PDB file of C-alpha atoms in Angstrom:
ATOM      1  CA  GLY F   1      -0.005  -0.040   0.016  1.00 46.00           C
ATOM      2  CA  GLY F   2       1.020   3.561  -0.474  1.00 57.00           C
ATOM      3  CA  GLY F   3       1.468   5.149   2.966  1.00 66.00           C
ATOM      4  CA  ARG F   4       2.666   8.508   3.862  1.00 71.00           C
ATOM      5  CA  SER F   5       5.258   9.434   6.544  1.00 74.00           C
ATOM      6  CA  LEU F   6       6.363  12.603   8.225  1.00 74.00           C
ATOM      7  CA  ASP F   7       9.402  13.127  10.373  1.00 76.00           C
ATOM      8  CA  ILE F   8       8.840  15.691  13.138  1.00 77.00           C
ATOM      9  CA  THR F   9      12.212  16.835  14.490  1.00 78.00           C
ATOM     10  CA  ASP F  10      11.352  19.606  16.997  1.00 80.00           C
ATOM     11  CA  GLN F  11       8.482  21.127  18.939  1.00 80.00           C
ATOM     12  CA  VAL F  12       7.651  24.607  19.884  1.00 74.00           C
ATOM     13  CA  PRO F  13       5.653  24.904  23.119  1.00 69.00           C
ATOM     14  CA  SER F  14       2.819  27.393  23.163  1.00 69.00           C
ATOM     15  CA  LEU F  15       2.895  28.531  26.736  1.00 62.00           C
ATOM     16  CA  LYS F  16       0.204  31.123  26.091  1.00 61.00           C
ATOM     17  CA  ALA F  17      -2.383  28.596  24.758  1.00 64.00           C
ATOM     18  CA  GLU F  18      -5.182  27.964  27.287  1.00 63.00           C
ATOM     19  CA  SER F  19      -6.690  24.540  27.910  1.00 60.00           C
ATOM     20  CA  ALA F  20      -9.886  23.345  29.588  1.00 59.00           C
ATOM     21  CA  ARG F  21     -11.108  19.674  29.768  1.00 57.00           C
ATOM     22  CA  ALA F  22     -10.799  18.579  26.179  1.00 54.00           C
ATOM     23  CA  GLN F  23     -10.325  21.938  24.515  1.00 56.00           C
ATOM     24  CA  LEU F  24      -7.381  24.078  23.599  1.00 62.00           C
ATOM     25  CA  THR F  25      -7.720  27.800  22.868  1.00 65.00           C
ATOM     26  CA  PHE F  26      -4.995  29.128  20.564  1.00 68.00           C
ATOM     27  CA  SER F  27      -5.531  32.815  20.782  1.00 71.00           C
ATOM     28  CA  ASN F  28      -3.963  35.520  18.704  1.00 75.00           C
ATOM     29  CA  GLU F  29      -1.559  36.182  21.474  1.00 81.00           C
ATOM     30  CA  ALA F  30      -0.564  32.430  21.620  1.00 76.00           C
ATOM     31  CA  GLN F  31      -0.194  32.470  17.860  1.00 78.00           C
ATOM     32  CA  LYS F  32       2.140  35.551  18.075  1.00 83.00           C
ATOM     33  CA  GLU F  33       4.206  33.868  20.763  1.00 84.00           C
ATOM     34  CA  PHE F  34       4.456  30.690  18.761  1.00 82.00           C
ATOM     35  CA  HIS F  35       5.719  32.399  15.657  1.00 83.00           C
ATOM     36  CA  GLU F  36       8.205  34.523  17.572  1.00 87.00           C
ATOM     37  CA  THR F  37       9.644  31.380  19.209  1.00 86.00           C
ATOM     38  CA  LEU F  38       9.717  29.626  15.892  1.00 87.00           C
ATOM     39  CA  ASP F  39      11.587  32.485  14.177  1.00 90.00           C
ATOM     40  CA  GLN F  40      14.108  32.806  17.061  1.00 91.00           C
ATOM     41  CA  ARG F  41      14.785  29.089  17.898  1.00 90.00           C
ATOM     42  CA  PHE F  42      13.993  27.310  14.639  1.00 87.00           C
ATOM     43  CA  PRO F  43      14.634  29.496  11.629  1.00 89.00           C
ATOM     44  CA  GLY F  44      13.844  27.971   8.358  1.00 87.00           C
ATOM     45  CA  LYS F  45      11.857  25.068   9.835  1.00 87.00           C
ATOM     46  CA  LEU F  46       8.510  24.048   8.417  1.00 86.00           C
ATOM     47  CA  VAL F  47       5.483  23.853  10.710  1.00 87.00           C
ATOM     48  CA  VAL F  48       3.775  20.509  10.056  1.00 89.00           C
ATOM     49  CA  GLY F  49       0.960  20.728  12.685  1.00 90.00           C
ATOM     50  CA  TRP F  50       0.095  20.797  16.344  1.00 89.00           C
ATOM     51  CA  TYR F  51      -0.576  18.487  19.263  1.00 87.00           C
ATOM     52  CA  HIS F  52      -2.355  18.525  22.592  1.00 85.00           C
ATOM     53  CA  THR F  53      -3.796  16.182  25.157  1.00 84.00           C
ATOM     54  CA  HIS F  54      -7.186  15.108  26.356  1.00 84.00           C
ATOM     55  CA  PRO F  55      -6.303  13.454  29.737  1.00 85.00           C
ATOM     56  CA  GLY F  56      -9.179  11.040  30.509  1.00 87.00           C
ATOM     57  CA  TYR F  57     -11.435  12.262  27.735  1.00 86.00           C
ATOM     58  CA  GLY F  58     -10.426  10.133  24.776  1.00 87.00           C
ATOM     59  CA  VAL F  59      -8.831  10.817  21.455  1.00 89.00           C
ATOM     60  CA  PHE F  60     -10.922  12.962  19.160  1.00 91.00           C
ATOM     61  CA  LEU F  61     -10.919  16.420  17.642  1.00 92.00           C
ATOM     62  CA  SER F  62     -13.525  18.630  19.419  1.00 88.00           C
ATOM     63  CA  GLY F  63     -15.431  21.232  17.484  1.00 89.00           C
ATOM     64  CA  HIS F  64     -12.941  23.900  18.601  1.00 86.00           C
ATOM     65  CA  ASP F  65     -10.047  21.606  17.682  1.00 88.00           C
ATOM     66  CA  LEU F  66     -11.495  21.208  14.178  1.00 92.00           C
ATOM     67  CA  PHE F  67     -11.774  25.100  13.968  1.00 89.00           C
ATOM     68  CA  ILE F  68      -8.050  25.312  14.793  1.00 87.00           C
ATOM     69  CA  GLN F  69      -7.124  22.695  12.298  1.00 93.00           C
ATOM     70  CA  ARG F  70      -9.157  24.243   9.550  1.00 94.00           C
ATOM     71  CA  SER F  71      -8.096  27.807  10.270  1.00 90.00           C
ATOM     72  CA  PHE F  72      -4.394  27.508  11.037  1.00 87.00           C
ATOM     73  CA  TYR F  73      -3.326  24.037   9.778  1.00 92.00           C
ATOM     74  CA  ALA F  74      -5.272  23.652   6.530  1.00 94.00           C
ATOM     75  CA  SER F  75      -2.409  22.601   4.207  1.00 93.00           C
ATOM     76  CA  PRO F  76      -2.345  18.968   3.055  1.00 90.00           C
ATOM     77  CA  GLU F  77       0.842  18.254   4.983  1.00 88.00           C
ATOM     78  CA  HIS F  78      -0.541  19.514   8.316  1.00 92.00           C
ATOM     79  CA  VAL F  79      -1.378  17.038  11.060  1.00 92.00           C
ATOM     80  CA  ALA F  80      -3.088  17.208  14.453  1.00 92.00           C
ATOM     81  CA  VAL F  81      -1.943  14.848  17.149  1.00 90.00           C
ATOM     82  CA  VAL F  82      -4.200  14.214  20.206  1.00 89.00           C
ATOM     83  CA  ILE F  83      -2.975  12.234  23.193  1.00 86.00           C
ATOM     84  CA  ASP F  84      -4.976  10.785  26.058  1.00 87.00           C
ATOM     85  CA  PRO F  85      -2.290   9.722  28.535  1.00 85.00           C
ATOM     86  CA  LYS F  86      -4.895   8.253  30.852  1.00 85.00           C
ATOM     87  CA  ALA F  87      -6.479   5.865  28.337  1.00 81.00           C
ATOM     88  CA  SER F  88      -4.199   2.926  29.292  1.00 73.00           C
ATOM     89  CA  ALA F  89      -0.754   2.201  30.517  1.00 66.00           C
ATOM     90  CA  GLN F  90       0.660   3.352  27.102  1.00 65.00           C
ATOM     91  CA  GLY F  91      -2.017   6.033  26.588  1.00 71.00           C
ATOM     92  CA  ASP F  92      -3.871   6.536  23.379  1.00 86.00           C
ATOM     93  CA  VAL F  93      -2.713   8.670  20.443  1.00 86.00           C
ATOM     94  CA  GLY F  94      -4.620   9.850  17.405  1.00 88.00           C
ATOM     95  CA  VAL F  95      -2.986  11.251  14.281  1.00 90.00           C
ATOM     96  CA  PHE F  96      -5.445  13.384  12.226  1.00 93.00           C
ATOM     97  CA  VAL F  97      -4.475  14.152   8.659  1.00 92.00           C
ATOM     98  CA  TRP F  98      -6.021  15.735   5.617  1.00 92.00           C
ATOM     99  CA  GLU F  99      -7.424  13.126   3.180  1.00 90.00           C
ATOM    100  CA  ARG F 100      -9.303  14.325   0.139  1.00 89.00           C
ATOM    101  CA  GLY F 101     -10.229  17.625   1.783  1.00 90.00           C
ATOM    102  CA  GLU F 102     -11.456  16.003   5.004  1.00 92.00           C
ATOM    103  CA  ILE F 103      -9.793  15.430   8.382  1.00 94.00           C
ATOM    104  CA  SER F 104      -9.201  11.711   8.940  1.00 91.00           C
ATOM    105  CA  ARG F 105      -7.669   9.519  11.603  1.00 88.00           C
ATOM    106  CA  GLU F 106      -5.901   6.995   9.344  1.00 76.00           C
ATOM    107  CA  TYR F 107      -2.267   6.926  10.550  1.00 72.00           C
ATOM    108  CA  ASP F 108      -0.312   6.073  13.616  1.00 71.00           C
ATOM    109  CA  LEU F 109       2.412   7.911  15.546  1.00 69.00           C
ATOM    110  CA  ILE F 110       5.838   6.261  15.993  1.00 67.00           C
ATOM    111  CA  VAL F 111       8.246   7.965  18.442  1.00 65.00           C
ATOM    112  CA  TYR F 112      11.925   7.380  17.881  1.00 62.00           C
ATOM    113  CA  ASP F 113      14.779   8.460  20.209  1.00 63.00           C
ATOM    114  CA  ARG F 114      16.753  11.378  18.843  1.00 61.00           C
ATOM    115  CA  GLU F 115      20.276  10.455  17.670  1.00 62.00           C
ATOM    116  CA  ASP F 116      22.871  13.138  18.453  1.00 58.00           C
TER     117      ASP F 116
END
């Protein structure tokens, strides 16, 4: 089969994003902070998506999450990763991608150790 893969090499924390239960608010101030950090610490890097957790609530994209994905991460290469660390001993992870113009959960996340 023809699968897709994406290597994510760094992360930029969004310290000004606000969370409540199973929702993340990514305000204009949080967006500004994110882009400033990106420009300072990771010049020339491509943003491929975003991630957040739903501790104890399951893995899904809420209506607000879908708004963020459609508004800020609408390119075909953009992904959203949702993690529920309380789902089991290993947790549950969902990788949401764009498939034929719709958001789909068809792929898995594999975490590798960084080689220095």
